[in-house]
mmCIF file with all atom_site columns, C-alpha atoms in Angstrom:
data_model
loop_
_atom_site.group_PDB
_atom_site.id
_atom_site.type_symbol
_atom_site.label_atom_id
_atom_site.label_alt_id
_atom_site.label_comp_id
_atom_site.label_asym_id
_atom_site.label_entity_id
_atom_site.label_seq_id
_atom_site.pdbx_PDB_ins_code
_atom_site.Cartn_x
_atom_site.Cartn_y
_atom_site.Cartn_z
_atom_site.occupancy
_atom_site.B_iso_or_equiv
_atom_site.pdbx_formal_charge
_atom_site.auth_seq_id
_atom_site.auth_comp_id
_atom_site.auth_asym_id
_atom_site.auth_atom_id
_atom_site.pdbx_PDB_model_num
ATOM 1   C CA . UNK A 1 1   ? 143.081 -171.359 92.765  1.00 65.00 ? 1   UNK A CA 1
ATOM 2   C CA . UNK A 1 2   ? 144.054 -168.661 95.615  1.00 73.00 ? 2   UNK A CA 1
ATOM 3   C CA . UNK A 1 3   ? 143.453 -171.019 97.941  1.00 77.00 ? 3   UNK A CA 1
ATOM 4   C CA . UNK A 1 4   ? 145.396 -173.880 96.491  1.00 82.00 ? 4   UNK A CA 1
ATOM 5   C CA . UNK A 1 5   ? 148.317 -171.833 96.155  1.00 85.00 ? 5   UNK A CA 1
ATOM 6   C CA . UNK A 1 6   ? 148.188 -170.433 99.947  1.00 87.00 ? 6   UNK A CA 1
ATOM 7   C CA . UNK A 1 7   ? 147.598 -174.332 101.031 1.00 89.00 ? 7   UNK A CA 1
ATOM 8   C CA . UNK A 1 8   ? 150.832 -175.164 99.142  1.00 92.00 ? 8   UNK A CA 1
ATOM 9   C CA . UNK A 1 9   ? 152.821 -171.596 100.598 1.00 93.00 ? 9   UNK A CA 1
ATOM 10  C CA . UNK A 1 10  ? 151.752 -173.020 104.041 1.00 93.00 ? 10  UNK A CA 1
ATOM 11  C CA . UNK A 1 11  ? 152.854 -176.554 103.467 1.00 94.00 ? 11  UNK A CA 1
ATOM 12  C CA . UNK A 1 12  ? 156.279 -175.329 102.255 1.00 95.00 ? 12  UNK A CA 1
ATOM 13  C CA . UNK A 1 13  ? 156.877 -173.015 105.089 1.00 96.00 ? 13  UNK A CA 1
ATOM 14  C CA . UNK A 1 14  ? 155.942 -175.919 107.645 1.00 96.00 ? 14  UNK A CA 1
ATOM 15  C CA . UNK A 1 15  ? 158.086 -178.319 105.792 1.00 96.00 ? 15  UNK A CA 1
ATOM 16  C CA . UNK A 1 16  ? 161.175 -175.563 106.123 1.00 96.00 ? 16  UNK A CA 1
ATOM 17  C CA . UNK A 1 17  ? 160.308 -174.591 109.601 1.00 96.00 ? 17  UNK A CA 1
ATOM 18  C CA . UNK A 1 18  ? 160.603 -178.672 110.614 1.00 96.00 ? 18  UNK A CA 1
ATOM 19  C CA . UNK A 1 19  ? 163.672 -179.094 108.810 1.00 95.00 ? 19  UNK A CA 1
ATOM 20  C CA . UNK A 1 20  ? 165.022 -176.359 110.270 1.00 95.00 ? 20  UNK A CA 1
ATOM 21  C CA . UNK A 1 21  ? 164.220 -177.154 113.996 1.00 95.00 ? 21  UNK A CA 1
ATOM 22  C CA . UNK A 1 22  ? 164.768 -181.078 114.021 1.00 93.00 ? 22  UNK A CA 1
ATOM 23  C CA . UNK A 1 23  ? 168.619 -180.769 115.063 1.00 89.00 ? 23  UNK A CA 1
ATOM 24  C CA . UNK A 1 24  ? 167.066 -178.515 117.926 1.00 91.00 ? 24  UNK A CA 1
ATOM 25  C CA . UNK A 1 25  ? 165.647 -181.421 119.695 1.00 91.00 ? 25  UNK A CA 1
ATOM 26  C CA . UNK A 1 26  ? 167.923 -182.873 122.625 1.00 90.00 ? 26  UNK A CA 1
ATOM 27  C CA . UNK A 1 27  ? 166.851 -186.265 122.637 1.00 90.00 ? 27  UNK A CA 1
ATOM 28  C CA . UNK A 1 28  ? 169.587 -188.663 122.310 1.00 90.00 ? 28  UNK A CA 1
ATOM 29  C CA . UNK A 1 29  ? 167.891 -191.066 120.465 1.00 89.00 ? 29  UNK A CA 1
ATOM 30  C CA . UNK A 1 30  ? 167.944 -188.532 117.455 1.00 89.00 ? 30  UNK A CA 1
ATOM 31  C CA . UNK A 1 31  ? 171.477 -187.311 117.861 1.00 87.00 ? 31  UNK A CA 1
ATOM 32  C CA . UNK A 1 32  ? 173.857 -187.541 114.477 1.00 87.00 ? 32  UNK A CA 1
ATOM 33  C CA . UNK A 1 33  ? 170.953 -188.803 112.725 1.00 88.00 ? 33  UNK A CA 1
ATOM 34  C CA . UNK A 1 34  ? 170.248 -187.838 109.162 1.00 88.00 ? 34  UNK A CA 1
ATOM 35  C CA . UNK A 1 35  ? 166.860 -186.906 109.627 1.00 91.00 ? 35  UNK A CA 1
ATOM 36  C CA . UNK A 1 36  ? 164.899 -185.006 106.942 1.00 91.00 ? 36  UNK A CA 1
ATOM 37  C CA . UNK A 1 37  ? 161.110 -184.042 106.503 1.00 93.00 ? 37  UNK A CA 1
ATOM 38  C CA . UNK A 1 38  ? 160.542 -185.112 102.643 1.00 93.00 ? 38  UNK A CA 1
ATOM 39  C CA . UNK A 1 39  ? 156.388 -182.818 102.386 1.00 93.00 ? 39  UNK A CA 1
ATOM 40  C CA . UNK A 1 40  ? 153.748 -182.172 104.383 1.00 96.00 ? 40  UNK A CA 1
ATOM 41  C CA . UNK A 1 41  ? 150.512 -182.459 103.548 1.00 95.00 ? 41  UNK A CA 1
ATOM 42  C CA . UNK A 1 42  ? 147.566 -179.930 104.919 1.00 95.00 ? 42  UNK A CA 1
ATOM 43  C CA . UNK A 1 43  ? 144.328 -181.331 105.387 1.00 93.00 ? 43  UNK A CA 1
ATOM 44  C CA . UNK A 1 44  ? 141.358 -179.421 103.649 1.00 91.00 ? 44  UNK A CA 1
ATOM 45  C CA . UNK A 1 45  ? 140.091 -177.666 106.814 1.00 91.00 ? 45  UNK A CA 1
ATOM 46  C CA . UNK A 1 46  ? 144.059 -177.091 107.739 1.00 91.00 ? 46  UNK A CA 1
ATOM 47  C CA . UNK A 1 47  ? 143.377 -178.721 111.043 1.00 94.00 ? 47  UNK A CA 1
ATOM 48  C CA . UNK A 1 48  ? 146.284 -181.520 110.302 1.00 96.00 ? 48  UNK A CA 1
ATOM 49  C CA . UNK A 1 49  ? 149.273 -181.000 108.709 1.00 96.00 ? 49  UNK A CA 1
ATOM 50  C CA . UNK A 1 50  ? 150.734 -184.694 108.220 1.00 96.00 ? 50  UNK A CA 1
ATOM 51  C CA . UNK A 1 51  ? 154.882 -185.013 107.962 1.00 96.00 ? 51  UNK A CA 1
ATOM 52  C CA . UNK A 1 52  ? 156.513 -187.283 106.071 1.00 95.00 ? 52  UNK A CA 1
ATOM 53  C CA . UNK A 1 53  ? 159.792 -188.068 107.623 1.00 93.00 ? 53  UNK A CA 1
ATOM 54  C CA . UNK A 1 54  ? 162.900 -190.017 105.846 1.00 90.00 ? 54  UNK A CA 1
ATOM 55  C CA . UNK A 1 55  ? 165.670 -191.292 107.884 1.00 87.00 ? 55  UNK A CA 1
ATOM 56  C CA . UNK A 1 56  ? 169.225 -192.108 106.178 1.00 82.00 ? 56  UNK A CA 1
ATOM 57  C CA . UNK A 1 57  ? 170.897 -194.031 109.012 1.00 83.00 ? 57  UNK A CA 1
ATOM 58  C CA . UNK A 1 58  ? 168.630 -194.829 112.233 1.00 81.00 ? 58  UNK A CA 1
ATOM 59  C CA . UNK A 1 59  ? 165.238 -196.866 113.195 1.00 87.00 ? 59  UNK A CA 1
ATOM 60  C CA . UNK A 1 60  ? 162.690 -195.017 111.580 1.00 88.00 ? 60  UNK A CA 1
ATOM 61  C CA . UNK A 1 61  ? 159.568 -196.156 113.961 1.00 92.00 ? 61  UNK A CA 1
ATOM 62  C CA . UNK A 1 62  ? 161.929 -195.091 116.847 1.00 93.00 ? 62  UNK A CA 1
ATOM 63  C CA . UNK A 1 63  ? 162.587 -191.394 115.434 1.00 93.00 ? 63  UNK A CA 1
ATOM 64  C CA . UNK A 1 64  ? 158.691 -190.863 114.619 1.00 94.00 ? 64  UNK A CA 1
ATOM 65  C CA . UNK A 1 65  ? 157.868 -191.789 118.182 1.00 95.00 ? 65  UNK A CA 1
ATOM 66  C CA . UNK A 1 66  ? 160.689 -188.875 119.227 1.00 94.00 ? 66  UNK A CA 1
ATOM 67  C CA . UNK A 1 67  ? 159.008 -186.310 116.714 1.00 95.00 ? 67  UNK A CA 1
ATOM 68  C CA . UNK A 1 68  ? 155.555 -187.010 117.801 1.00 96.00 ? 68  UNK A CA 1
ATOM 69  C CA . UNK A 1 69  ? 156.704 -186.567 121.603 1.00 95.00 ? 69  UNK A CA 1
ATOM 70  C CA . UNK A 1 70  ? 157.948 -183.103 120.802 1.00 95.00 ? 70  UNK A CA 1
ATOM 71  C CA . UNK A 1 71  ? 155.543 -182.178 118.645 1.00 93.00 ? 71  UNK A CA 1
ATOM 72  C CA . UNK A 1 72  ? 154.407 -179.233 120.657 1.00 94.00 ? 72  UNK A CA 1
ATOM 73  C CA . UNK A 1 73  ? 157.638 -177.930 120.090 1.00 96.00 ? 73  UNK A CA 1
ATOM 74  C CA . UNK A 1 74  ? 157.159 -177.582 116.008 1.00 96.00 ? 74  UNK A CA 1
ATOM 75  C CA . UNK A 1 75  ? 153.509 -176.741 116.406 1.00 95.00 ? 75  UNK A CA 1
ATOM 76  C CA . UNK A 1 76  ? 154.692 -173.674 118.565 1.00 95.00 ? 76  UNK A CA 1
ATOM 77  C CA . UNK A 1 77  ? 157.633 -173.066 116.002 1.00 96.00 ? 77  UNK A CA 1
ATOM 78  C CA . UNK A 1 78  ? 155.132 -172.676 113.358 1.00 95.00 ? 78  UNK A CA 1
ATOM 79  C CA . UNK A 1 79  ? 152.468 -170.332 115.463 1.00 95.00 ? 79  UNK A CA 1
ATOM 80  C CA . UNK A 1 80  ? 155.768 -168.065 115.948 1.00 95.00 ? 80  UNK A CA 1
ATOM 81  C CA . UNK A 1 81  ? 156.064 -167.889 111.770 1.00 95.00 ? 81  UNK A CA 1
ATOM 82  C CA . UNK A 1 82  ? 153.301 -169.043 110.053 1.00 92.00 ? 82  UNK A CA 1
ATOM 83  C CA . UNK A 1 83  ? 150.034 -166.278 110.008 1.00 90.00 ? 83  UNK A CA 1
ATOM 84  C CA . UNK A 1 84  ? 147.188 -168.952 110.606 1.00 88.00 ? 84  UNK A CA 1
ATOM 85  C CA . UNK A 1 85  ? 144.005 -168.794 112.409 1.00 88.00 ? 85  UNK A CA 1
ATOM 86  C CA . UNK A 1 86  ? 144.382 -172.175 114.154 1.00 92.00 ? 86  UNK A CA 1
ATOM 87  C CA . UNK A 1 87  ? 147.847 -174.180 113.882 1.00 94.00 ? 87  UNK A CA 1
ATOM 88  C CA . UNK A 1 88  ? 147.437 -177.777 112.593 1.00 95.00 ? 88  UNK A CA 1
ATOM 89  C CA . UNK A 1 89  ? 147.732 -180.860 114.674 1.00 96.00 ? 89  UNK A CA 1
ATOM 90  C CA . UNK A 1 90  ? 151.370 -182.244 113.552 1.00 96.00 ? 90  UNK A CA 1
ATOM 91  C CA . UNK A 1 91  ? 151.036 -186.269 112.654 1.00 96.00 ? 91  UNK A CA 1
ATOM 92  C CA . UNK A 1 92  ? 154.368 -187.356 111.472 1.00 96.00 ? 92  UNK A CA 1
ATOM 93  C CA . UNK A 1 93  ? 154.717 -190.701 109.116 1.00 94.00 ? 93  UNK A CA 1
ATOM 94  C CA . UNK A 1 94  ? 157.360 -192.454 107.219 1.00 90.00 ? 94  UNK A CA 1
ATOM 95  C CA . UNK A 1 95  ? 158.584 -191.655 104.158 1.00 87.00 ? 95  UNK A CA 1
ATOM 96  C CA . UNK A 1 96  ? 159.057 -194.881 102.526 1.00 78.00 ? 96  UNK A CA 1
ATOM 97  C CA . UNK A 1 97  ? 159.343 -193.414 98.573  1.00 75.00 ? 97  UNK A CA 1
ATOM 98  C CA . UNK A 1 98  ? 163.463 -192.801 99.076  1.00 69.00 ? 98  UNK A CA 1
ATOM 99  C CA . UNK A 1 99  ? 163.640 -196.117 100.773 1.00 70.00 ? 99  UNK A CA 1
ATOM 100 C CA . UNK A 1 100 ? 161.876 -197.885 98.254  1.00 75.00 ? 100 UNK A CA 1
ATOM 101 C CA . UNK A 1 101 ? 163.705 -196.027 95.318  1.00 77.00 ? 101 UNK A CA 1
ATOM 102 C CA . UNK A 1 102 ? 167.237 -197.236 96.860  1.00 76.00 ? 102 UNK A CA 1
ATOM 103 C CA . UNK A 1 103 ? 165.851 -200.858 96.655  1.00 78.00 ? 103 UNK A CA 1
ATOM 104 C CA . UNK A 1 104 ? 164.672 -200.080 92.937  1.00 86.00 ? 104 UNK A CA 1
ATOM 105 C CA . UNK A 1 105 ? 167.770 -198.541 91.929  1.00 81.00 ? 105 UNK A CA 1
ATOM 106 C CA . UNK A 1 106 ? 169.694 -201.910 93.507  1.00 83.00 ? 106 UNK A CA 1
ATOM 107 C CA . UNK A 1 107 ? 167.386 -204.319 91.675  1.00 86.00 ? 107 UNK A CA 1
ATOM 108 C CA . UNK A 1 108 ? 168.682 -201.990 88.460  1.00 87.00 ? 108 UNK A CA 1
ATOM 109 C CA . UNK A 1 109 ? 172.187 -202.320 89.187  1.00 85.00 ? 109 UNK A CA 1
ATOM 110 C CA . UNK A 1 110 ? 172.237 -206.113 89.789  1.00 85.00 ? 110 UNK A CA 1
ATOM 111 C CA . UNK A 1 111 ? 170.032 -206.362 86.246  1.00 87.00 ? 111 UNK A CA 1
ATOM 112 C CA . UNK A 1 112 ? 172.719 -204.479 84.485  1.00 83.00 ? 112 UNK A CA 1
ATOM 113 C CA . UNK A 1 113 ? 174.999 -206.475 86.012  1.00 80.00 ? 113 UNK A CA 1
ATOM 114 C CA . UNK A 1 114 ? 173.472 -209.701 85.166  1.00 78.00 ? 114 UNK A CA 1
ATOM 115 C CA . UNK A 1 115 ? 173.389 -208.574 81.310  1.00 73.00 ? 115 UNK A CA 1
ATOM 116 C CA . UNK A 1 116 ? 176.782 -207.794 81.226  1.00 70.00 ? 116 UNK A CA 1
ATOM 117 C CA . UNK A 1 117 ? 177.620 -211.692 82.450  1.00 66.00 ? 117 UNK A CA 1
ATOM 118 C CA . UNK A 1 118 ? 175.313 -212.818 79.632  1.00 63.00 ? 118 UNK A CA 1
ATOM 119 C CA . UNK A 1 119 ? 176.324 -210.722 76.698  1.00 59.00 ? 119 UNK A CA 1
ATOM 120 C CA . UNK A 1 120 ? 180.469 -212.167 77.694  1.00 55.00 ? 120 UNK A CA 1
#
């Protein structure tokens, strides 16, 4: 139980501490993006900590590839705040649960919309 809950404290504070940093990177490629880290999951052993990354207007596969270039910057980031033995290996992956509840919340709205011509 202890040790569930501390798993969970870490993955919160890693999740913050990404959010937080991500408009710190220079890279162009990520400028004036809408870029948010949606959980992070910590492997048993803690030795990974995987990201899950949403994008609201840019190439996702494009802004993973910048992440995972700089991810010695958050894995420092999180040695400076987070009180762990050994920091976790950072693997960042795509989010697709927001993208995938815009498309179901579409095929909603054009259901709805196709009653309303049938009930006229």
């Amino acid at each position: 139980m202890a040790k569930e809950f501390r798993r969970e404290m870490i993955e919160s504070e890693i999740l913050k501490l990404i959010n937080m940093n991500i408009s710190n990177l220079r890279d162009p490629r990520i400028q004036n993006k809408i870029i948010s880290a949606t959980r992070v999951e910590l492997s048993r052993d803690k030795s990974f900590a995987d990201v899950y990354i949403s994008v609201l207007n840019g190439d996702i596969e494009e802004i993973i590839e910048v992440l995972t270039k700089a991810k010695g910057f958050f894995k420092s980031v999180i040695a400076k705040n987070v009180r762990m033995y050994k920091i976790p290996e950072i693997r960042f992956h795509k989010d697709i649960g927001i993208e995938e509840s815009i498309k179901i919340h579409k095929l909603l709205n054009e259901i709805s919309k196709d009653k309303g011509e049938t009930d006229e």
